[in-house]
Amino acid sequence: MTETFVYLDHSATTPVDERVFAAMKPYFSEVYGNPSSLHRQGQLAEAAVDNARELIAGILGCGTESIFFTACATESNNLVLQGCRLHSPGRYHILSTAVEHASVIEPLRMMQADADIELTLLPLDKGGKATAAGLEGCMGDPPDLVSVIYGNNEIGTINPITQIGAFLREYPSLLHTDAVQTANFLKLRVDDLQVDFLSLSAHKFYGPKGVGILYARDPSTLEPVLLGGGQESGVRPGTHNVPLIVGAATALKLAQDECHSETGRLSPMRDWIIERVIAEIPGAYLTGDPVERLPHHVSFAFADLDSNELLAALDLQGFACSSGSACKVGDPEPSSALLSIGFTEELAKGALRITLGRGTTKKQLGEFVDTLIEVVERLRARETA
Ligand SMILES: *Cc1c(COP(=O)(O)O)cnc(C)c1O
């Protein structure tokens, strides 16, 4: 084992920023009341949740009545898809894409068992990007709900959500976007994006794990999926996780304040890796859009390589990366997102995702690319031996 440890998996999760941790800390053991309690301890906790909601509403440019706290973005996505459907029984048409996060794909798959629900998949370009033109072709039967990911976790592509939102204004369709990957880099003003629902997860922007945010322009279009004590206006009952909610708001404020500077710092490093790897490793292909791309996100498909072996070899050298999908050791299924945008099964099995973050330096990336070149050569030589 080497001493090196370089974390290049920021799309999977990020460390909690120390400023966020400091803001959360008092709410574990000093202000520990239940915000629903009437006594002073409860009121202090309630004030913290109210302040967090106001801060987030200010950042997104909406009213506090549109902000809901959940346990994760997986829950936010499920609540939108299932909650909208529950609100509109009878025939229901959903338009989405083949490259959504599993927390959208899986509820859609389940809902397809309902004969009244029709699912249409939006055509995507080679980079996995939805276009307003492709959307136009799907409007013969206007969907009730459109769900399109903003920044793709696996292939890094940024979708033109503003244009999609503008296009949909003429239709009764509601628009949801999973914006989890974009909070560190793109402004999230919901009126600019023209979305009706937006999902976020604090642990993707240097906040704590286990807290999600849901923006719902008109919450009355959403039935609750959980039933209980009526918290969050009944849209999402369950005792508020006060420290995590405080952490989510603090982290979102920092991430959005720093989004332009982080974009400026990381995108040249991203492009540098892409250029070197494509030039120096034969059989390496960039996945996703080369230009409309998250500033921290690099993803490849390698010929004649197995993702899991590559990840294990890189980990031994001290580099933490990902294959980009939920594909785990022992689960050699190729990514359905890569297959859907035209990669062969063989190439899709050689996926590698490198995602940079606040702690990433140019020096680390130089060492990383040198190691990657060496590891790829070694693994391929073994394969043909
Ligand atoms: C991580 C992620 C999620 C899930 O977020 P959790 O809070 O971990 O459930 C959803 N969508 C995208 C795009 C993600 O990257």
XYZ file of C-alpha atoms and ligand atoms in Angstrom:
400
model
C 0.000 0.000 0.000
C 1.113 3.513 -0.732
C 0.661 6.575 1.457
C -1.247 8.378 -1.267
C -4.944 8.973 -0.794
C -6.597 11.108 -3.425
C -10.383 11.318 -3.399
C -11.769 11.694 -6.918
C -15.345 10.564 -6.281
C -17.138 13.814 -5.413
C -20.227 12.855 -7.424
C -20.753 9.959 -5.010
C -20.456 12.154 -1.937
C -18.448 15.046 -0.496
C -16.894 15.617 2.929
C -18.820 17.916 5.274
C -17.376 21.439 5.108
C -16.091 22.499 8.538
C -18.203 25.685 8.398
C -21.255 23.461 7.875
C -20.265 21.166 10.709
C -19.844 24.148 13.049
C -23.324 25.433 12.172
C -24.897 22.008 12.789
C -23.130 21.151 16.019
C -25.311 23.013 18.584
C -28.423 21.311 17.211
C -27.356 17.852 18.300
C -27.188 18.389 22.036
C -27.851 22.031 23.004
C -30.940 22.795 20.943
C -32.393 19.314 20.804
C -36.122 20.015 20.985
C -38.713 18.718 18.589
C -39.790 21.654 16.376
C -43.382 20.492 16.774
C -43.263 20.898 20.586
C -44.797 24.020 22.086
C -42.202 24.648 24.827
C -39.145 26.842 24.497
C -36.813 23.982 23.484
C -39.228 23.177 20.692
C -39.512 26.800 19.629
C -35.750 27.167 19.373
C -35.605 24.108 17.143
C -38.529 25.358 15.087
C -36.787 28.710 14.589
C -33.723 26.885 13.259
C -35.830 24.962 10.729
C -37.658 28.167 9.735
C -34.367 29.993 9.221
C -32.982 27.137 7.132
C -36.107 27.144 4.980
C -35.927 30.929 4.507
C -32.272 30.749 3.518
C -32.970 28.035 0.932
C -36.068 29.797 -0.420
C -33.977 32.970 -0.849
C -31.297 31.043 -2.782
C -33.836 29.341 -5.075
C -35.892 32.518 -5.416
C -39.190 31.118 -4.170
C -41.530 31.317 -1.201
C -40.859 29.243 1.930
C -44.140 27.363 1.324
C -42.447 25.694 -1.668
C -39.493 24.211 0.256
C -39.724 20.750 1.851
C -37.155 18.743 3.778
C -36.815 15.023 3.089
C -34.339 12.319 4.094
C -32.437 12.316 0.776
C -32.769 13.158 -2.896
C -33.914 9.597 -3.503
C -36.924 10.442 -1.361
C -37.442 13.828 -3.055
C -37.478 12.147 -6.484
C -39.855 9.406 -5.320
C -42.143 11.964 -3.706
C -42.456 13.942 -6.942
C -43.081 10.941 -9.189
C -45.368 9.020 -6.880
C -46.974 12.078 -5.261
C -47.955 13.661 -8.600
C -49.355 10.385 -9.806
C -51.383 9.883 -6.609
C -52.801 13.369 -7.095
C -54.020 12.499 -10.626
C -55.587 9.060 -10.709
C -56.731 7.728 -14.077
C -54.657 7.870 -17.207
C -51.241 9.421 -16.575
C -48.437 10.166 -19.024
C -44.844 10.670 -17.881
C -41.958 11.797 -20.070
C -38.429 11.106 -18.840
C -35.033 9.907 -20.124
C -33.000 6.700 -20.152
C -30.122 8.349 -18.264
C -31.886 9.387 -15.061
C -30.522 8.475 -11.638
C -31.765 5.137 -10.254
C -34.020 7.053 -7.831
C -36.039 8.213 -10.859
C -35.626 5.137 -13.078
C -36.746 2.656 -10.415
C -39.999 4.400 -9.377
C -40.785 4.815 -13.084
C -40.205 1.117 -13.595
C -42.543 0.296 -10.720
C -45.199 2.699 -11.986
C -45.149 1.031 -15.398
C -46.885 -1.952 -13.818
C -49.939 0.339 -13.611
C -51.753 -0.031 -16.938
C -53.010 3.576 -16.690
C -49.491 4.994 -16.645
C -47.728 5.580 -19.908
C -44.000 6.295 -19.963
C -42.281 7.943 -22.915
C -38.498 8.277 -23.106
C -37.165 11.470 -24.596
C -34.692 10.927 -27.449
C -31.171 12.005 -26.453
C -28.165 12.992 -28.526
C -24.856 11.047 -28.465
C -23.754 12.973 -25.395
C -26.895 11.930 -23.526
C -28.405 15.403 -23.792
C -32.115 16.149 -24.120
C -32.976 18.881 -26.601
C -36.011 21.143 -26.927
C -36.334 19.837 -30.515
C -36.522 16.231 -29.301
C -39.082 17.346 -26.763
C -41.259 18.856 -29.466
C -41.582 15.417 -31.089
C -43.049 14.023 -27.845
C -45.835 16.592 -27.532
C -48.468 14.845 -29.675
C -49.823 13.530 -26.391
C -48.659 16.164 -23.873
C -47.290 14.485 -20.745
C -48.703 15.213 -17.296
C -45.217 15.157 -15.815
C -41.766 15.594 -17.352
C -38.712 14.513 -15.338
C -35.277 15.340 -16.784
C -32.002 15.260 -14.882
C -30.116 18.604 -14.778
C -26.471 17.479 -14.414
C -25.913 13.793 -15.059
C -24.157 11.889 -12.271
C -22.773 9.210 -14.571
C -21.788 10.982 -17.790
C -21.572 14.609 -16.611
C -23.867 16.027 -19.290
C -25.782 19.199 -18.411
C -29.299 19.346 -19.803
C -30.795 22.615 -21.112
C -33.420 22.721 -18.363
C -34.127 26.442 -18.882
C -34.995 25.822 -22.542
C -37.042 22.749 -21.694
C -38.889 24.746 -19.029
C -39.526 27.612 -21.447
C -40.765 25.199 -24.107
C -43.154 23.472 -21.695
C -44.809 26.756 -20.682
C -47.326 26.331 -23.494
C -48.320 22.911 -22.194
C -50.076 21.797 -19.027
C -47.107 19.480 -18.250
C -45.313 19.863 -14.913
C -41.481 19.818 -15.043
C -39.273 18.112 -12.453
C -35.498 18.168 -12.494
C -33.035 16.190 -10.403
C -30.494 18.957 -9.777
C -28.408 17.000 -7.251
C -25.152 17.187 -9.211
C -25.396 20.855 -10.151
C -25.611 22.667 -6.800
C -21.844 23.270 -6.618
C -21.640 24.795 -10.082
C -24.879 26.228 -11.470
C -27.309 28.793 -10.080
C -30.582 27.244 -9.039
C -33.129 30.073 -9.388
C -36.331 28.141 -10.028
C -37.971 30.950 -12.036
C -34.992 31.088 -14.399
C -35.072 27.308 -14.769
C -38.885 27.414 -15.104
C -39.255 24.149 -13.207
C -42.158 23.022 -11.028
C -40.126 20.578 -8.916
C -36.417 20.398 -8.112
C -34.550 17.822 -5.997
C -31.324 18.385 -4.044
C -29.190 16.358 -1.637
C -26.963 18.016 0.963
C -24.203 15.389 0.926
C -23.440 16.210 -2.712
C -22.559 19.818 -1.785
C -20.403 19.422 1.338
C -23.373 19.047 3.666
C -24.383 16.021 5.750
C -25.739 12.733 4.419
C -29.381 11.926 5.098
C -31.118 15.184 4.213
C -32.768 16.118 0.948
C -34.524 19.245 -0.255
C -37.557 19.345 -2.495
C -38.808 22.482 -4.201
C -42.467 22.242 -5.221
C -43.877 25.343 -6.935
C -47.471 24.338 -6.096
C -47.407 21.707 -3.346
C -51.125 21.034 -3.840
C -50.200 19.100 -7.022
C -48.496 16.547 -4.753
C -50.092 13.903 -2.526
C -47.953 12.721 0.402
C -46.364 9.290 0.087
C -45.758 8.983 3.849
C -48.640 9.543 6.255
C -48.052 10.683 9.800
C -47.847 13.686 12.080
C -48.455 16.385 9.500
C -45.000 17.989 9.525
C -43.931 19.884 6.385
C -47.566 20.893 5.752
C -48.415 17.203 5.556
C -46.418 16.821 2.335
C -43.653 14.973 4.166
C -44.495 14.024 7.753
C -41.821 12.839 10.184
C -39.923 14.639 12.963
C -37.577 17.261 11.517
C -33.928 16.318 11.569
C -32.928 19.746 12.843
C -29.094 19.544 12.705
C -29.128 18.066 9.229
C -31.610 20.664 7.995
C -29.411 23.461 9.391
C -26.420 21.802 7.697
C -28.219 21.508 4.356
C -29.102 25.209 4.299
C -25.613 26.332 5.364
C -23.991 24.070 2.785
C -26.279 25.207 -0.037
C -25.514 28.859 0.731
C -21.752 28.208 0.584
C -22.004 26.058 -2.550
C -24.070 28.625 -4.428
C -21.867 31.545 -3.278
C -18.799 29.692 -4.523
C -20.275 28.146 -7.675
C -18.682 30.523 -10.180
C -15.213 30.329 -8.628
C -15.368 26.521 -8.359
C -16.460 26.269 -11.981
C -13.551 28.499 -13.016
C -11.047 26.501 -10.973
C -12.189 22.987 -11.895
C -13.192 23.116 -15.558
C -9.613 23.644 -16.882
C -8.458 20.694 -14.726
C -11.309 18.592 -16.105
C -10.370 19.444 -19.682
C -6.698 18.752 -18.980
C -7.445 15.187 -17.800
C -9.724 14.494 -20.762
C -7.147 15.727 -23.247
C -4.271 13.742 -21.742
C -6.188 10.488 -21.360
C -7.612 10.575 -24.901
C -4.159 11.412 -26.309
C -2.145 8.916 -24.273
C -4.395 5.882 -23.712
C -5.491 3.972 -26.807
C -9.106 2.812 -26.809
C -10.284 5.538 -24.397
C -13.562 7.316 -25.149
C -15.121 10.259 -23.367
C -18.704 9.523 -22.321
C -21.233 12.358 -22.147
C -21.166 15.795 -23.698
C -17.665 17.270 -24.199
C -18.852 20.885 -23.748
C -22.166 20.967 -21.881
C -20.548 19.198 -18.993
C -20.358 19.485 -15.195
C -17.094 21.327 -14.372
C -15.848 18.618 -12.017
C -16.850 15.582 -14.065
C -14.690 13.316 -16.237
C -15.987 9.975 -17.529
C -14.540 7.458 -19.940
C -15.241 4.081 -21.436
C -12.113 1.979 -22.016
C -11.884 -0.864 -24.484
C -10.491 -4.191 -23.215
C -10.851 -3.303 -19.543
C -13.101 -4.289 -16.667
C -14.303 -1.337 -14.541
C -14.133 -3.209 -11.264
C -10.564 -4.371 -11.850
C -9.556 -0.864 -12.835
C -11.161 0.664 -9.727
C -9.522 -1.912 -7.467
C -6.091 -1.317 -9.026
C -6.459 2.470 -8.723
C -7.577 2.128 -5.109
C -4.439 0.120 -4.311
C -2.431 3.043 -5.688
C -4.388 5.463 -3.463
C -6.929 6.889 -5.915
C -10.667 6.694 -5.145
C -12.750 6.768 -8.349
C -15.967 5.200 -9.555
C -17.446 3.458 -12.555
C -20.189 6.076 -12.516
C -23.153 3.810 -12.086
C -24.463 1.852 -9.129
C -22.484 -1.080 -10.522
C -20.738 -2.749 -7.587
C -18.142 -5.468 -7.326
C -19.844 -8.749 -8.183
C -22.421 -6.957 -10.328
C -20.869 -6.793 -13.750
C -23.971 -5.445 -15.519
C -22.968 -2.746 -18.015
C -24.502 0.676 -17.395
C -27.923 1.088 -18.994
C -27.242 4.809 -19.472
C -24.149 4.092 -21.576
C -25.959 1.448 -23.613
C -28.828 3.885 -24.210
C -26.497 6.453 -25.800
C -24.912 3.944 -28.128
C -21.920 2.456 -26.306
C -21.376 -1.251 -26.865
C -21.729 -3.632 -23.952
C -17.993 -4.273 -24.128
C -17.112 -0.578 -23.808
C -19.788 0.034 -21.173
C -18.095 -2.566 -18.956
C -14.943 -0.452 -18.966
C -16.409 2.743 -17.516
C -14.431 5.070 -15.249
C -15.683 8.251 -13.560
C -13.337 10.814 -12.000
C -15.074 13.644 -10.137
C -13.099 16.566 -8.711
C -13.937 18.696 -5.697
C -12.905 21.537 -3.396
C -9.820 19.680 -2.195
C -8.582 18.585 -5.630
C -5.251 19.991 -6.825
C -3.494 19.989 -10.197
C -0.609 18.082 -8.626
C -2.930 15.239 -7.526
C -4.350 15.019 -11.024
C -0.895 14.824 -12.589
C -0.097 11.867 -10.341
C -3.482 10.362 -11.068
C -3.157 10.435 -14.849
C 0.384 8.992 -14.680
C -0.940 6.157 -12.510
C -3.971 5.576 -14.718
C -1.817 5.200 -17.831
C 0.401 2.714 -16.043
C -2.506 0.714 -14.541
C -4.453 0.482 -17.810
C -1.361 -0.798 -19.611
C -0.680 -3.375 -16.914
C -4.270 -4.693 -16.777
C -4.509 -4.974 -20.531
C -1.176 -6.785 -20.748
C -2.422 -9.313 -18.160
C -5.638 -9.821 -20.086
C -3.815 -10.756 -23.303
C -1.084 -12.771 -21.546
C -26.637 11.095 -5.353
C -27.742 11.360 -6.298
C -29.076 11.118 -5.957
C -29.472 10.481 -4.643
O -29.235 11.308 -3.569
P -29.349 10.695 -2.085
O -29.549 11.895 -1.225
O -28.061 10.001 -1.830
O -30.515 9.782 -2.078
C -30.064 11.434 -6.859
N -29.759 11.957 -8.059
C -28.500 12.203 -8.429
C -28.232 12.799 -9.763
C -27.442 11.900 -7.573
O -26.194 12.133 -7.956
